[in-house]
Amino acid sequence: MNILITGGACEEAIDSVRSVCNFSTGKTACKIARTLLSADSSIKLTAIMAEKAEKPEGCTVRTFRSFSDLEHILKEECTAGSYDAVIHAAAVSDYSPEAVIIDGKEYPAGLIPKISSEKSLLIKMKKNPKLIESIKQWTGKNCTLVGFKLTSNATRKEQETAVAKMFSAENPPDLVAANDLSLITPDFHPFRLYKKTGLATECSSTESMCGHILRIMIK
């Protein structure tokens, strides 16, 4: 079985030293990779990981920094490789800086030297497309696609609404692993695994979730 996994956070440049990013470390993607590789020796795994994220061992690793990096590498891998499954766990930037306005004058984001702290600064953001909605176009319809939805202090109904929105896309995932930031501790990371028809199972750990995903893919 040939599996592609993504992990870690996009980093979007403001100037030559500053950037916008999120808190994703890539640890969940690494744990998924280790669990899959130890569960089945026939699995061949490729990981697309953020530059600063933890990296899994025992597989091919490619790195990205920005949204545009990830988009390029993910499309390249999906179109060139014959993947049976894509597990898209990367924390993709919903927005990227498009321009910075310094003392009222606009400049392209990421292409300017360090901005002086004595200047006033506004950042104009642009909305990025949802990469998960393109993956099945790039890989072909027979590929199993697993998406992730992280919520923060959400009720179960709010989480299910967010998951339903992912399934309503033109090219939706086959499975969504949903987790909430308020429930994650160093020793406990629960997930709810959803199919389009509703809740498939509740998992008390990343390892448990991987086992369920493997069983669903093998079916």
Short mmCIF file of C-alpha atoms in Angstrom, two decimals:
data_model
loop_
_atom_site.label_atom_id
_atom_site.label_comp_id
_atom_site.label_asym_id
_atom_site.label_seq_id
_atom_site.Cartn_x
_atom_site.Cartn_y
_atom_site.Cartn_z
CA MET A 1 0.00 0.00 0.00
CA ASN A 2 1.37 3.39 -1.06
CA ILE A 3 0.45 6.24 1.32
CA LEU A 4 1.14 9.97 1.26
CA ILE A 5 0.92 12.00 4.48
CA THR A 6 1.26 15.72 5.13
CA GLY A 7 2.09 17.38 8.44
CA GLY A 8 3.19 20.56 10.15
CA ALA A 9 2.33 24.22 9.66
CA CYS A 10 2.65 26.61 6.75
CA GLU A 11 4.75 29.72 7.37
CA GLU A 12 3.83 32.84 5.39
CA ALA A 13 6.42 35.60 5.06
CA ILE A 14 5.68 39.21 6.06
CA ASP A 15 9.18 40.60 5.56
CA SER A 16 12.69 39.10 5.55
CA VAL A 17 12.50 38.05 9.24
CA ARG A 18 8.81 37.89 10.22
CA SER A 19 6.09 35.43 9.27
CA VAL A 20 2.53 34.33 10.04
CA CYS A 21 2.08 30.71 11.11
CA ASN A 22 0.14 28.49 13.51
CA PHE A 23 1.08 26.19 16.39
CA SER A 24 1.16 22.86 14.52
CA THR A 25 4.31 20.83 15.28
CA GLY A 26 3.82 17.89 12.93
CA LYS A 27 3.84 15.46 15.87
CA THR A 28 0.47 13.95 14.98
CA ALA A 29 1.58 13.27 11.39
CA CYS A 30 4.80 11.68 12.69
CA LYS A 31 2.87 9.47 15.09
CA ILE A 32 0.54 8.43 12.28
CA ALA A 33 3.53 7.61 10.05
CA ARG A 34 5.23 5.52 12.77
CA THR A 35 2.00 3.67 13.58
CA LEU A 36 1.29 2.83 9.94
CA LEU A 37 4.85 1.67 9.21
CA SER A 38 4.92 -0.57 12.27
CA ALA A 39 1.46 -1.98 11.56
CA ASP A 40 2.16 -3.23 8.04
CA SER A 41 5.57 -3.85 6.48
CA SER A 42 4.08 -3.63 2.97
CA ILE A 43 3.23 0.07 3.43
CA LYS A 44 5.40 2.48 1.46
CA LEU A 45 5.07 5.96 2.92
CA THR A 46 5.99 9.43 1.66
CA ALA A 47 5.73 12.39 4.05
CA ILE A 48 5.43 16.05 3.08
CA MET A 49 6.42 17.91 6.25
CA ALA A 50 6.94 21.53 7.27
CA GLU A 51 10.59 22.58 7.44
CA LYS A 52 10.47 23.20 11.20
CA ALA A 53 8.27 20.22 12.05
CA GLU A 54 9.30 16.92 13.53
CA LYS A 55 10.09 14.42 10.73
CA PRO A 56 9.13 10.73 10.60
CA GLU A 57 11.79 8.07 10.06
CA GLY A 58 11.70 5.10 7.72
CA CYS A 59 10.07 6.89 4.81
CA THR A 60 10.71 9.43 2.05
CA VAL A 61 10.41 12.99 3.37
CA ARG A 62 9.89 16.20 1.39
CA THR A 63 9.67 19.59 3.09
CA PHE A 64 7.66 22.76 2.60
CA ARG A 65 7.62 26.19 4.16
CA SER A 66 4.75 28.21 2.70
CA PHE A 67 1.29 27.48 1.36
CA SER A 68 2.58 27.81 -2.20
CA ASP A 69 5.41 25.34 -1.44
CA LEU A 70 2.95 22.81 -0.06
CA GLU A 71 0.53 23.26 -2.95
CA HIS A 72 3.31 22.69 -5.50
CA ILE A 73 4.81 19.62 -3.79
CA LEU A 74 1.43 18.06 -2.96
CA LYS A 75 0.21 18.42 -6.54
CA GLU A 76 3.48 17.03 -7.88
CA GLU A 77 3.35 13.99 -5.61
CA CYS A 78 -0.34 13.31 -6.19
CA THR A 79 -0.11 13.48 -9.99
CA ALA A 80 3.21 11.61 -10.32
CA GLY A 81 2.73 8.95 -7.63
CA SER A 82 0.25 6.10 -7.50
CA TYR A 83 -1.08 6.61 -3.99
CA ASP A 84 -3.69 4.33 -2.48
CA ALA A 85 -4.34 6.87 0.28
CA VAL A 86 -3.55 10.47 1.20
CA ILE A 87 -3.66 11.45 4.87
CA HIS A 88 -3.76 15.24 4.83
CA ALA A 89 -2.83 16.30 8.37
CA ALA A 90 -0.90 19.50 7.57
CA ALA A 91 -2.15 22.73 9.13
CA VAL A 92 -2.63 24.65 5.89
CA SER A 93 -2.75 28.45 5.99
CA ASP A 94 -6.26 29.71 5.33
CA TYR A 95 -4.75 33.14 4.62
CA SER A 96 -1.40 34.44 3.35
CA PRO A 97 -0.04 38.00 3.54
CA GLU A 98 -0.59 39.68 0.19
CA ALA A 99 0.79 43.14 0.98
CA VAL A 100 2.14 45.16 3.87
CA ILE A 101 1.25 48.80 4.37
CA ILE A 102 4.09 50.69 6.06
CA ASP A 103 3.36 54.26 7.13
CA GLY A 104 0.58 54.31 4.55
CA LYS A 105 2.64 52.96 1.63
CA GLU A 106 1.92 49.48 0.24
CA TYR A 107 4.59 46.85 -0.55
CA PRO A 108 4.37 43.20 -1.64
CA ALA A 109 4.54 40.87 1.36
CA GLY A 110 7.65 38.75 1.84
CA LEU A 111 9.78 40.70 -0.62
CA ILE A 112 10.98 43.52 1.60
CA PRO A 113 13.75 43.83 4.25
CA LYS A 114 13.01 43.80 7.97
CA ILE A 115 10.40 46.43 8.80
CA SER A 116 11.49 48.91 11.46
CA SER A 117 9.60 48.60 14.74
CA GLU A 118 9.22 52.38 14.67
CA LYS A 119 6.96 52.17 11.60
CA SER A 120 3.20 51.67 11.61
CA LEU A 121 2.26 48.40 9.93
CA LEU A 122 -0.90 46.93 8.40
CA ILE A 123 -0.97 43.50 6.75
CA LYS A 124 -3.37 42.76 3.90
CA MET A 125 -4.26 39.04 3.76
CA LYS A 126 -5.53 36.96 0.85
CA LYS A 127 -7.65 33.82 1.20
CA ASN A 128 -6.05 30.58 0.04
CA PRO A 129 -7.93 27.76 -1.71
CA LYS A 130 -8.64 24.55 0.22
CA LEU A 131 -5.97 22.09 -0.96
CA ILE A 132 -7.93 19.09 0.31
CA GLU A 133 -10.61 19.83 -2.30
CA SER A 134 -8.07 19.34 -5.12
CA ILE A 135 -6.36 16.16 -3.93
CA LYS A 136 -8.80 13.71 -5.51
CA GLN A 137 -8.54 15.55 -8.82
CA TRP A 138 -4.77 15.19 -8.68
CA THR A 139 -4.68 11.54 -7.55
CA GLY A 140 -7.76 10.02 -9.15
CA LYS A 141 -11.04 8.94 -7.60
CA ASN A 142 -9.78 5.55 -6.32
CA CYS A 143 -7.50 7.12 -3.73
CA THR A 144 -8.76 7.12 -0.14
CA LEU A 145 -8.55 10.66 1.24
CA VAL A 146 -8.40 11.36 4.97
CA GLY A 147 -8.83 14.95 6.11
CA PHE A 148 -8.48 16.53 9.55
CA LYS A 149 -10.59 19.10 11.34
CA LEU A 150 -9.22 20.82 14.44
CA THR A 151 -11.72 22.86 16.42
CA SER A 152 -11.19 24.89 19.58
CA ASN A 153 -13.62 24.69 22.51
CA ALA A 154 -16.36 23.56 20.13
CA THR A 155 -19.50 21.71 21.13
CA ARG A 156 -20.11 18.36 19.49
CA LYS A 157 -22.77 19.94 17.27
CA GLU A 158 -20.35 22.69 16.21
CA GLN A 159 -17.70 20.10 15.40
CA GLU A 160 -20.16 18.02 13.38
CA THR A 161 -21.23 21.13 11.44
CA ALA A 162 -17.58 21.85 10.57
CA VAL A 163 -17.07 18.25 9.45
CA ALA A 164 -20.28 18.28 7.38
CA LYS A 165 -18.96 21.34 5.54
CA MET A 166 -15.87 19.35 4.49
CA PHE A 167 -18.05 16.53 3.18
CA SER A 168 -20.18 18.99 1.18
CA ALA A 169 -17.24 19.95 -1.09
CA GLU A 170 -17.23 18.91 -4.76
CA ASN A 171 -14.36 16.46 -4.14
CA PRO A 172 -14.81 15.58 -0.45
CA PRO A 173 -12.59 13.36 1.71
CA ASP A 174 -13.63 9.79 2.46
CA LEU A 175 -12.87 10.18 6.16
CA VAL A 176 -12.45 13.13 8.51
CA ALA A 177 -10.55 12.83 11.78
CA ALA A 178 -11.95 15.53 14.07
CA ASN A 179 -10.27 16.69 17.27
CA ASP A 180 -10.68 19.65 19.60
CA LEU A 181 -7.83 21.66 21.08
CA SER A 182 -9.47 21.86 24.50
CA LEU A 183 -9.37 18.04 24.89
CA ILE A 184 -5.73 17.49 23.88
CA THR A 185 -3.16 16.94 26.63
CA PRO A 186 0.41 15.54 26.54
CA ASP A 187 -1.02 12.12 27.44
CA PHE A 188 -4.43 12.17 25.76
CA HIS A 189 -5.42 13.00 22.18
CA PRO A 190 -8.96 11.84 21.32
CA PHE A 191 -10.42 11.84 17.82
CA ARG A 192 -13.82 11.30 16.29
CA LEU A 193 -13.59 9.59 12.92
CA TYR A 194 -16.38 10.51 10.49
CA LYS A 195 -17.60 9.13 7.19
CA LYS A 196 -19.98 11.09 4.97
CA THR A 197 -22.84 9.11 6.51
CA GLY A 198 -21.91 10.17 10.04
CA LEU A 199 -19.75 9.13 12.97
CA ALA A 200 -17.71 5.99 12.25
CA THR A 201 -16.01 5.63 15.63
CA GLU A 202 -14.49 7.49 18.57
CA CYS A 203 -10.78 6.97 19.22
CA SER A 204 -8.87 7.63 22.43
CA SER A 205 -5.48 8.06 20.74
CA THR A 206 -3.71 8.67 17.44
CA GLU A 207 -2.66 5.00 17.33
CA SER A 208 -6.27 3.86 17.74
CA MET A 209 -7.38 6.23 14.98
CA CYS A 210 -4.70 4.84 12.63
CA GLY A 211 -5.91 1.31 13.25
CA HIS A 212 -9.46 2.25 12.30
CA ILE A 213 -8.27 4.10 9.19
CA LEU A 214 -6.23 1.07 8.07
CA ARG A 215 -9.17 -1.27 8.55
CA ILE A 216 -11.43 1.02 6.53
CA MET A 217 -8.86 1.35 3.73
CA ILE A 218 -8.26 -2.41 3.55
CA LYS A 219 -12.01 -3.03 3.19
#
